[in-house]
mmCIF file of C-alpha atoms in Angstrom:
data_model
loop_
_atom_site.group_PDB
_atom_site.id
_atom_site.type_symbol
_atom_site.label_atom_id
_atom_site.label_comp_id
_atom_site.label_asym_id
_atom_site.label_seq_id
_atom_site.Cartn_x
_atom_site.Cartn_y
_atom_site.Cartn_z
ATOM 1 C CA MET G 1 25.316 -103.110 66.420
ATOM 2 C CA LYS G 2 23.897 -100.125 67.352
ATOM 3 C CA MET G 3 21.735 -101.421 69.536
ATOM 4 C CA THR G 4 20.942 -101.532 73.120
ATOM 5 C CA THR G 5 21.465 -105.422 74.595
ATOM 6 C CA ALA G 6 18.610 -105.652 75.700
ATOM 7 C CA HIS G 7 16.938 -105.680 72.223
ATOM 8 C CA LYS G 8 18.997 -108.931 70.745
ATOM 9 C CA THR G 9 21.495 -110.172 72.494
ATOM 10 C CA LYS G 10 22.325 -113.297 71.569
ATOM 11 C CA LEU G 11 23.407 -114.655 74.453
ATOM 12 C CA ALA G 12 21.591 -117.390 78.089
ATOM 13 C CA ALA G 13 21.392 -120.825 77.535
ATOM 14 C CA LEU G 14 18.398 -120.768 76.062
ATOM 15 C CA VAL G 15 19.829 -118.902 73.059
ATOM 16 C CA SER G 16 22.573 -119.939 72.558
ATOM 17 C CA ALA G 17 21.544 -123.789 72.304
ATOM 18 C CA LEU G 18 19.769 -122.852 69.424
ATOM 19 C CA LEU G 19 22.544 -120.386 67.085
ATOM 20 C CA CYS G 20 24.577 -123.956 67.708
ATOM 21 C CA ALA G 21 21.923 -125.810 66.392
ATOM 22 C CA SER G 22 20.556 -123.398 63.768
ATOM 23 C CA SER G 23 24.418 -123.337 62.587
ATOM 24 C CA ALA G 24 24.440 -127.050 62.246
ATOM 25 C CA HIS G 25 21.061 -127.176 59.855
ATOM 26 C CA ALA G 26 23.240 -124.138 57.512
ATOM 27 C CA ALA G 27 22.829 -124.676 53.936
ATOM 28 C CA LYS G 28 26.089 -125.285 52.929
ATOM 29 C CA ILE G 29 26.899 -123.062 50.173
ATOM 30 C CA TYR G 30 29.751 -125.572 48.712
ATOM 31 C CA GLN G 31 32.652 -126.545 50.264
ATOM 32 C CA ASP G 32 35.895 -128.003 47.978
ATOM 33 C CA GLU G 33 37.959 -131.129 48.393
ATOM 34 C CA GLN G 34 40.867 -128.445 50.472
ATOM 35 C CA GLY G 35 38.155 -128.100 52.860
ATOM 36 C CA ASN G 36 37.585 -124.473 52.028
ATOM 37 C CA ALA G 37 33.132 -123.762 52.828
ATOM 38 C CA MET G 38 30.700 -121.109 52.550
ATOM 39 C CA ASN G 39 27.496 -121.358 54.428
ATOM 40 C CA LEU G 40 24.255 -120.006 54.592
ATOM 41 C CA TYR G 41 22.696 -118.947 57.646
ATOM 42 C CA GLY G 42 19.293 -116.744 59.285
ATOM 43 C CA GLU G 43 16.717 -115.722 61.890
ATOM 44 C CA VAL G 44 13.226 -114.521 61.752
ATOM 45 C CA GLY G 45 11.723 -114.003 65.002
ATOM 46 C CA VAL G 46 7.653 -112.686 65.612
ATOM 47 C CA GLY G 47 7.359 -110.968 68.919
ATOM 48 C CA GLY G 48 7.529 -108.037 71.391
ATOM 49 C CA HIS G 49 6.875 -106.633 75.060
ATOM 50 C CA PHE G 50 3.520 -106.252 76.505
ATOM 51 C CA GLY G 51 2.711 -103.603 79.214
ATOM 52 C CA ALA G 52 5.866 -101.546 78.160
ATOM 53 C CA ASN G 53 6.490 -98.799 80.865
ATOM 54 C CA TYR G 54 8.102 -95.724 78.863
ATOM 55 C CA GLU G 55 9.136 -93.930 82.032
ATOM 56 C CA TYR G 56 11.808 -96.832 82.019
ATOM 57 C CA GLY G 57 13.617 -95.411 79.866
ATOM 58 C CA GLU G 58 14.335 -98.467 77.995
ATOM 59 C CA PHE G 59 11.946 -97.746 74.864
ATOM 60 C CA TYR G 60 11.666 -95.378 72.154
ATOM 61 C CA ALA G 61 7.567 -95.117 72.795
ATOM 62 C CA ASP G 62 4.628 -94.518 75.192
ATOM 63 C CA GLN G 63 2.389 -97.716 74.367
ATOM 64 C CA GLY G 64 0.727 -100.774 75.315
ATOM 65 C CA TYR G 65 3.363 -102.835 73.163
ATOM 66 C CA ILE G 66 6.355 -102.272 71.829
ATOM 67 C CA ASP G 67 6.987 -104.948 68.208
ATOM 68 C CA ASP G 68 10.378 -106.681 69.189
ATOM 69 C CA SER G 69 10.339 -108.402 64.860
ATOM 70 C CA PHE G 70 13.429 -109.813 63.907
ATOM 71 C CA ALA G 71 15.186 -111.623 60.689
ATOM 72 C CA THR G 72 18.776 -112.386 60.290
ATOM 73 C CA LEU G 73 20.040 -113.629 57.498
ATOM 74 C CA GLY G 74 24.285 -114.200 57.001
ATOM 75 C CA VAL G 75 27.080 -115.825 55.250
ATOM 76 C CA LYS G 76 30.387 -117.373 56.513
ATOM 77 C CA GLY G 77 32.886 -119.596 55.374
ATOM 78 C CA ASN G 78 36.774 -119.802 55.502
ATOM 79 C CA ASN G 79 39.538 -120.330 52.527
ATOM 80 C CA GLY G 80 41.950 -122.503 54.414
ATOM 81 C CA ASP G 81 42.768 -121.163 57.817
ATOM 82 C CA LEU G 82 41.236 -117.292 56.801
ATOM 83 C CA GLN G 83 37.904 -116.912 58.211
ATOM 84 C CA TYR G 84 34.815 -114.569 56.903
ATOM 85 C CA ARG G 85 31.212 -113.282 57.760
ATOM 86 C CA LEU G 86 28.573 -110.941 56.068
ATOM 87 C CA GLU G 87 25.011 -110.390 58.757
ATOM 88 C CA VAL G 88 21.941 -108.636 58.087
ATOM 89 C CA ASP G 89 19.496 -107.239 60.397
ATOM 90 C CA TYR G 90 16.191 -106.010 59.543
ATOM 91 C CA GLU G 91 14.995 -104.874 62.980
ATOM 92 C CA ARG G 92 12.747 -102.517 64.719
ATOM 93 C CA GLU G 93 14.485 -99.405 65.921
ATOM 94 C CA ASN G 94 12.230 -99.959 69.657
ATOM 95 C CA TRP G 95 15.170 -98.945 71.935
ATOM 96 C CA ALA G 96 15.195 -95.892 73.979
ATOM 97 C CA TYR G 97 16.025 -92.815 71.061
ATOM 98 C CA GLY G 98 15.311 -95.262 68.323
ATOM 99 C CA SER G 99 13.258 -94.422 65.221
ATOM 100 C CA GLY G 100 10.646 -96.788 65.853
ATOM 101 C CA ASP G 101 11.024 -98.011 62.490
ATOM 102 C CA MET G 102 11.990 -101.649 60.299
ATOM 103 C CA VAL G 103 15.729 -100.807 58.940
ATOM 104 C CA LEU G 104 18.442 -103.162 57.266
ATOM 105 C CA SER G 105 21.856 -102.819 58.974
ATOM 106 C CA ILE G 106 24.588 -105.113 58.397
ATOM 107 C CA ASP G 107 25.787 -106.470 61.938
ATOM 108 C CA LYS G 108 28.341 -108.223 61.091
ATOM 109 C CA LEU G 109 30.987 -107.958 58.938
ATOM 110 C CA TYR G 110 34.504 -108.640 59.830
ATOM 111 C CA LEU G 111 37.436 -111.783 58.774
ATOM 112 C CA GLY G 112 38.955 -113.367 61.049
ATOM 113 C CA TYR G 113 42.707 -115.824 61.053
ATOM 114 C CA ILE G 114 42.886 -119.606 62.472
ATOM 115 C CA LEU G 115 46.667 -119.351 63.776
ATOM 116 C CA ASN G 116 46.160 -123.338 65.088
ATOM 117 C CA ASP G 117 43.822 -125.311 67.484
ATOM 118 C CA TYR G 118 43.702 -122.594 70.317
ATOM 119 C CA HIS G 119 44.368 -119.175 69.154
ATOM 120 C CA TYR G 120 41.734 -117.180 66.979
ATOM 121 C CA VAL G 121 41.941 -113.847 65.713
ATOM 122 C CA GLU G 122 39.292 -111.478 63.939
ATOM 123 C CA PHE G 123 39.234 -107.700 62.575
ATOM 124 C CA GLY G 124 36.506 -105.600 61.600
ATOM 125 C CA LEU G 125 32.545 -105.048 62.232
ATOM 126 C CA THR G 126 31.865 -107.774 65.447
ATOM 127 C CA ASP G 127 31.246 -108.031 69.099
ATOM 128 C CA THR G 128 33.044 -106.709 71.172
ATOM 129 C CA ALA G 129 35.083 -109.651 73.434
ATOM 130 C CA PHE G 130 32.730 -109.622 76.218
ATOM 131 C CA ASP G 131 29.842 -109.151 74.220
ATOM 132 C CA ASP G 132 30.412 -112.997 74.079
ATOM 133 C CA TYR G 133 29.483 -113.409 77.859
ATOM 134 C CA ASP G 134 28.717 -110.353 79.433
ATOM 135 C CA LYS G 135 24.780 -112.244 80.735
ATOM 136 C CA TRP G 136 26.547 -115.890 81.526
ATOM 137 C CA GLY G 137 24.899 -116.155 84.606
ATOM 138 C CA ASP G 138 20.780 -115.363 83.160
ATOM 139 C CA PHE G 139 18.851 -118.006 80.999
ATOM 140 C CA THR G 140 16.653 -116.082 81.277
ATOM 141 C CA PHE G 141 16.248 -113.913 77.270
ATOM 142 C CA ASP G 142 15.114 -110.140 77.685
ATOM 143 C CA THR G 143 13.673 -108.827 80.523
ATOM 144 C CA THR G 144 16.540 -108.972 83.074
ATOM 145 C CA VAL G 145 19.519 -106.716 84.224
ATOM 146 C CA GLU G 146 21.734 -105.345 81.399
ATOM 147 C CA THR G 147 25.137 -105.543 81.992
ATOM 148 C CA GLY G 148 25.935 -102.043 79.068
ATOM 149 C CA GLU G 149 28.934 -103.566 77.587
ATOM 150 C CA ALA G 150 30.043 -102.196 74.476
ATOM 151 C CA GLY G 151 28.329 -104.787 72.196
ATOM 152 C CA ASP G 152 29.063 -104.979 68.389
ATOM 153 C CA GLN G 153 31.405 -101.796 66.897
ATOM 154 C CA ASP G 154 32.808 -100.886 64.139
ATOM 155 C CA ALA G 155 36.911 -100.883 63.486
ATOM 156 C CA THR G 156 37.762 -104.015 66.415
ATOM 157 C CA VAL G 157 40.737 -106.123 66.668
ATOM 158 C CA LYS G 158 39.729 -109.193 68.741
ATOM 159 C CA TYR G 159 41.624 -112.825 69.609
ATOM 160 C CA GLU G 160 40.336 -115.384 71.483
ATOM 161 C CA GLY G 161 42.363 -118.275 72.980
ATOM 162 C CA THR G 162 41.342 -121.612 75.273
ATOM 163 C CA TYR G 163 43.862 -123.323 77.578
ATOM 164 C CA GLY G 164 42.521 -126.557 78.845
ATOM 165 C CA SER G 165 39.186 -125.293 80.665
ATOM 166 C CA VAL G 166 39.948 -121.592 80.769
ATOM 167 C CA LYS G 167 39.318 -119.711 77.874
ATOM 168 C CA LEU G 168 40.064 -115.566 77.433
ATOM 169 C CA GLY G 169 39.307 -113.013 75.256
ATOM 170 C CA THR G 170 39.816 -109.567 74.413
ATOM 171 C CA SER G 171 39.214 -106.858 71.643
ATOM 172 C CA TYR G 172 40.214 -103.103 70.979
ATOM 173 C CA SER G 173 37.794 -101.166 69.116
ATOM 174 C CA TYR G 174 38.343 -97.318 67.321
ATOM 175 C CA ASN G 175 36.240 -94.532 67.659
ATOM 176 C CA ALA G 176 33.338 -96.879 69.228
ATOM 177 C CA GLN G 177 29.792 -95.560 69.449
ATOM 178 C CA SER G 178 26.779 -95.938 71.482
ATOM 179 C CA SER G 179 23.330 -96.946 70.980
ATOM 180 C CA SER G 180 21.985 -94.038 69.453
ATOM 181 C CA GLY G 181 25.082 -93.381 67.069
ATOM 182 C CA ALA G 182 26.975 -91.529 69.880
ATOM 183 C CA LEU G 183 31.090 -90.671 70.126
ATOM 184 C CA LEU G 184 31.923 -93.834 72.912
ATOM 185 C CA GLY G 185 35.826 -93.168 72.385
ATOM 186 C CA ASP G 186 38.431 -95.792 72.156
ATOM 187 C CA VAL G 187 36.628 -99.251 73.901
ATOM 188 C CA VAL G 188 39.176 -102.061 75.442
ATOM 189 C CA ASN G 189 37.248 -104.798 77.406
ATOM 190 C CA GLY G 190 37.457 -109.366 78.167
ATOM 191 C CA TYR G 191 37.656 -111.806 79.345
ATOM 192 C CA LEU G 192 38.959 -114.992 81.493
ATOM 193 C CA GLY G 193 36.776 -117.641 81.737
ATOM 194 C CA TYR G 194 36.650 -120.819 83.355
ATOM 195 C CA PHE G 195 34.000 -124.181 81.538
ATOM 196 C CA GLY G 196 34.181 -127.385 83.617
ATOM 197 C CA ASP G 197 31.292 -130.005 82.703
ATOM 198 C CA ARG G 198 29.017 -128.723 85.731
ATOM 199 C CA PHE G 199 30.256 -125.558 86.904
ATOM 200 C CA SER G 200 31.937 -122.154 84.397
ATOM 201 C CA ALA G 201 32.146 -118.563 85.109
ATOM 202 C CA VAL G 202 33.563 -115.538 83.657
ATOM 203 C CA VAL G 203 34.875 -112.403 84.602
ATOM 204 C CA GLY G 204 35.203 -109.427 81.788
ATOM 205 C CA LEU G 205 36.363 -105.553 82.510
ATOM 206 C CA GLU G 206 35.475 -102.810 80.881
ATOM 207 C CA GLY G 207 37.648 -99.369 79.869
ATOM 208 C CA ARG G 208 36.527 -97.065 77.207
ATOM 209 C CA ALA G 209 38.334 -93.533 76.807
ATOM 210 C CA GLY G 210 35.330 -90.877 76.651
ATOM 211 C CA SER G 211 34.746 -88.721 73.829
ATOM 212 C CA GLU G 212 36.926 -85.927 74.749
ATOM 213 C CA GLY G 213 33.102 -83.792 74.590
ATOM 214 C CA GLU G 214 32.116 -84.463 71.586
ATOM 215 C CA SER G 215 29.122 -86.827 73.462
ATOM 216 C CA LYS G 216 28.010 -86.731 76.693
ATOM 217 C CA TYR G 217 29.644 -90.074 77.642
ATOM 218 C CA GLY G 218 32.703 -89.232 78.825
ATOM 219 C CA GLU G 219 35.346 -92.583 80.438
ATOM 220 C CA GLN G 220 33.377 -95.645 81.658
ATOM 221 C CA ARG G 221 35.203 -98.469 83.998
ATOM 222 C CA LEU G 222 32.983 -101.651 84.213
ATOM 223 C CA VAL G 223 34.099 -105.499 84.986
ATOM 224 C CA GLY G 224 30.978 -108.216 84.951
ATOM 225 C CA PHE G 225 30.758 -111.658 86.940
ATOM 226 C CA GLY G 226 28.933 -114.632 85.287
ATOM 227 C CA MET G 227 28.690 -117.935 86.876
ATOM 228 C CA ARG G 228 27.055 -121.330 86.297
ATOM 229 C CA PHE G 229 25.918 -124.455 87.317
ATOM 230 C CA ALA G 230 24.449 -127.611 86.768
ATOM 231 C CA LEU G 231 22.982 -129.066 89.788
ATOM 232 C CA THR G 232 21.743 -131.908 88.189
ATOM 233 C CA ASP G 233 20.785 -132.526 84.303
ATOM 234 C CA SER G 234 17.760 -130.887 84.474
ATOM 235 C CA LEU G 235 18.411 -128.396 86.937
ATOM 236 C CA LEU G 236 20.861 -125.651 86.139
ATOM 237 C CA PHE G 237 21.198 -122.385 88.129
ATOM 238 C CA GLY G 238 22.787 -119.175 87.195
ATOM 239 C CA LEU G 239 24.263 -115.810 88.691
ATOM 240 C CA ASN G 240 25.387 -112.870 87.229
ATOM 241 C CA ALA G 241 26.528 -109.307 88.136
ATOM 242 C CA PHE G 242 28.149 -106.284 87.203
ATOM 243 C CA TYR G 243 29.623 -102.524 88.502
ATOM 244 C CA GLU G 244 29.599 -99.732 86.546
ATOM 245 C CA GLU G 245 31.386 -96.252 86.503
ATOM 246 C CA GLU G 246 30.493 -93.851 83.917
ATOM 247 C CA ASP G 247 31.715 -90.387 83.488
ATOM 248 C CA ILE G 248 28.749 -88.211 82.170
ATOM 249 C CA ALA G 249 28.403 -84.863 80.082
ATOM 250 C CA GLN G 250 26.330 -82.721 83.114
ATOM 251 C CA SER G 251 26.219 -79.518 80.542
ATOM 252 C CA LYS G 252 26.915 -79.090 76.812
ATOM 253 C CA THR G 253 27.537 -75.162 74.733
ATOM 254 C CA THR G 254 26.657 -74.946 71.578
ATOM 255 C CA VAL G 255 29.735 -74.073 68.949
ATOM 256 C CA ASP G 256 27.957 -74.276 66.015
ATOM 257 C CA ALA G 257 24.211 -73.425 65.170
ATOM 258 C CA THR G 258 24.626 -72.524 61.681
ATOM 259 C CA ASP G 259 22.003 -75.311 60.871
ATOM 260 C CA PRO G 260 18.782 -75.422 63.440
ATOM 261 C CA ASN G 261 18.305 -79.389 62.965
ATOM 262 C CA ASN G 262 22.020 -80.596 63.769
ATOM 263 C CA LYS G 263 23.801 -78.442 66.241
ATOM 264 C CA VAL G 264 27.051 -79.176 67.052
ATOM 265 C CA TYR G 265 27.808 -78.934 71.758
ATOM 266 C CA ALA G 266 30.611 -79.370 73.186
ATOM 267 C CA PHE G 267 29.795 -81.295 76.163
ATOM 268 C CA ASN G 268 30.974 -80.258 79.641
ATOM 269 C CA ASP G 269 31.659 -81.169 83.874
ATOM 270 C CA TYR G 270 31.832 -84.616 83.214
ATOM 271 C CA GLN G 271 31.180 -86.504 86.790
ATOM 272 C CA THR G 272 31.108 -90.096 87.550
ATOM 273 C CA LEU G 273 28.034 -92.239 87.852
ATOM 274 C CA LYS G 274 27.977 -95.636 89.361
ATOM 275 C CA ASN G 275 25.679 -98.300 88.649
ATOM 276 C CA GLU G 276 25.234 -101.505 89.196
ATOM 277 C CA GLY G 277 22.917 -105.324 89.239
ATOM 278 C CA ALA G 278 22.636 -108.478 89.431
ATOM 279 C CA LEU G 279 20.772 -111.142 89.028
ATOM 280 C CA VAL G 280 20.584 -115.633 90.167
ATOM 281 C CA SER G 281 18.011 -117.586 87.502
ATOM 282 C CA ALA G 282 17.272 -120.890 87.294
ATOM 283 C CA LYS G 283 16.175 -122.955 84.468
ATOM 284 C CA TYR G 284 14.321 -126.707 84.434
ATOM 285 C CA ILE G 285 14.267 -128.537 81.429
ATOM 286 C CA LEU G 286 11.217 -131.268 81.675
ATOM 287 C CA THR G 287 11.080 -132.553 78.545
ATOM 288 C CA GLU G 288 13.831 -131.519 75.047
ATOM 289 C CA GLN G 289 10.722 -129.670 73.911
ATOM 290 C CA TRP G 290 9.791 -127.622 77.526
ATOM 291 C CA GLU G 291 11.991 -125.190 79.396
ATOM 292 C CA PHE G 292 10.860 -123.471 82.432
ATOM 293 C CA VAL G 293 13.129 -120.421 83.022
ATOM 294 C CA GLY G 294 12.961 -117.859 86.091
ATOM 295 C CA SER G 295 14.926 -115.131 87.551
ATOM 296 C CA ALA G 296 15.137 -112.361 90.829
ATOM 297 C CA ASN G 297 17.080 -109.416 89.035
ATOM 298 C CA TYR G 298 18.168 -105.918 91.435
ATOM 299 C CA GLU G 299 19.418 -102.938 89.343
ATOM 300 C CA SER G 300 21.118 -99.112 91.601
ATOM 301 C CA TYR G 301 21.539 -96.203 89.025
ATOM 302 C CA GLU G 302 22.386 -92.758 90.550
ATOM 303 C CA LYS G 303 20.469 -91.040 87.119
ATOM 304 C CA TRP G 304 17.298 -92.056 89.240
ATOM 305 C CA GLU G 305 17.595 -90.722 92.213
ATOM 306 C CA ALA G 306 15.635 -87.986 92.277
ATOM 307 C CA ASP G 307 16.989 -86.272 94.915
ATOM 308 C CA SER G 308 21.327 -86.528 93.229
ATOM 309 C CA GLU G 309 22.643 -83.923 91.603
ATOM 310 C CA PHE G 310 22.953 -86.056 88.811
ATOM 311 C CA TRP G 311 18.753 -87.165 88.598
ATOM 312 C CA ASP G 312 17.510 -87.044 84.345
ATOM 313 C CA GLY G 313 14.167 -86.436 86.235
ATOM 314 C CA LYS G 314 12.668 -89.369 84.208
ATOM 315 C CA ASN G 315 11.930 -91.658 87.006
ATOM 316 C CA THR G 316 10.114 -90.825 90.569
ATOM 317 C CA ASP G 317 8.340 -94.139 90.826
ATOM 318 C CA TRP G 318 11.713 -95.452 92.438
ATOM 319 C CA GLY G 319 14.498 -94.960 94.304
ATOM 320 C CA ASN G 320 18.183 -95.170 92.259
ATOM 321 C CA SER G 321 17.826 -98.746 92.352
ATOM 322 C CA ARG G 322 14.105 -101.700 91.344
ATOM 323 C CA THR G 323 13.986 -105.208 91.649
ATOM 324 C CA TRP G 324 11.941 -107.569 89.351
ATOM 325 C CA GLY G 325 11.325 -111.118 89.280
ATOM 326 C CA THR G 326 10.950 -113.502 85.812
ATOM 327 C CA LEU G 327 9.445 -116.462 84.774
ATOM 328 C CA GLY G 328 8.931 -117.887 81.035
ATOM 329 C CA VAL G 329 7.886 -120.754 79.437
ATOM 330 C CA ASN G 330 9.599 -121.839 76.158
ATOM 331 C CA PHE G 331 8.597 -124.609 73.727
ATOM 332 C CA LYS G 332 11.013 -125.129 71.513
ATOM 333 C CA PRO G 333 8.403 -127.211 68.282
ATOM 334 C CA THR G 334 12.460 -128.180 67.095
ATOM 335 C CA ARG G 335 15.081 -128.249 67.612
ATOM 336 C CA SER G 336 15.639 -124.906 65.431
ATOM 337 C CA SER G 337 12.940 -123.139 66.853
ATOM 338 C CA VAL G 338 11.308 -121.528 69.946
ATOM 339 C CA ILE G 339 8.097 -120.325 71.107
ATOM 340 C CA ALA G 340 8.345 -118.848 74.520
ATOM 341 C CA ILE G 341 6.499 -115.518 76.801
ATOM 342 C CA GLU G 342 7.913 -114.445 79.850
ATOM 343 C CA GLY G 343 5.921 -112.385 82.825
ATOM 344 C CA ASN G 344 7.147 -109.962 85.332
ATOM 345 C CA VAL G 345 6.185 -109.291 88.767
ATOM 346 C CA GLY G 346 8.031 -106.173 89.972
ATOM 347 C CA GLU G 347 9.323 -103.025 89.266
ATOM 348 C CA ALA G 348 9.484 -103.953 85.709
ATOM 349 C CA ALA G 349 10.134 -101.884 82.283
ATOM 350 C CA GLN G 350 7.538 -104.179 80.485
ATOM 351 C CA ASP G 351 4.587 -106.730 81.977
ATOM 352 C CA ALA G 352 5.758 -109.623 79.416
ATOM 353 C CA TYR G 353 7.690 -110.432 76.878
ATOM 354 C CA ALA G 354 6.298 -113.232 73.786
ATOM 355 C CA TYR G 355 8.143 -114.519 70.614
ATOM 356 C CA ALA G 356 8.591 -117.321 68.759
ATOM 357 C CA ARG G 357 11.453 -117.046 66.669
ATOM 358 C CA VAL G 358 12.803 -119.983 64.042
ATOM 359 C CA TYR G 359 17.256 -120.555 63.116
ATOM 360 C CA PHE G 360 18.449 -122.371 59.962
#
């Protein structure tokens, strides 16, 4: 996946529940007497961002509505203990530096192997380990604090293990790339989590080697935390937070101008920028069809501060931090569909996000 987590995060309790439901309703292509099977699954979604604020640097264009329509079609199955998955997405490149066009891309392409009932490995284009739990404490969908981990990457090796109520995972990605295709260098990340009946908590770590001058991205260190607590069966609370130190090049030198439209640069003068964010969220389940979600959010990036030597020159409406709130309503006509809207108040990058999605 070459998208930011803001645009296609398969996260939060709502989406996790829906994906589980879709897996249960996936169309079985075949299953033989030895237990080998293949299933077809997918998602169709229509919606987008209303009142988008271009100066926040999250979208590709300065317009009041940013379309976020999306579709997925995939097959997954097993041949003995060997697992496989191929997933294709049709998505709009609506993030910063995106084209704005609808594009077809391969989102998952990997083989996995079940070592035993408690240990599993997979290889190929897949989620990095921390990507699975980077927003564990967030019950909202798309308008909250972004941890900024590596997401999906090519050439990834991932391990996951279960030890009673404790689960851990780690992954290594060779020559990882950002959402815009810029080189990040090798990335290692992982998580350790406790998952109880009413309380769960996950800690994640990530480090990258940097591009060694080939892009603006240098080394990086990231730590994240997520927690959920079910006060009752209907009322749940969550907490999510991250802290990041990221080396970013402050200058570049042209090394090859043969093609004026594709100049080659050497990036240099890497400086460490410190970023952090946190949120508290809640979900109230009124009925099987109706849910209410909300969150309070805080984010701070050094590049936002106009008085800082690292200021990117884009944001002038706030200092090096912003706060905002989100309130949403989810309506589930069926177990594998949702119609929802989230509204924002405060220093948010959009006024509202509305969508309708069907999973199968």
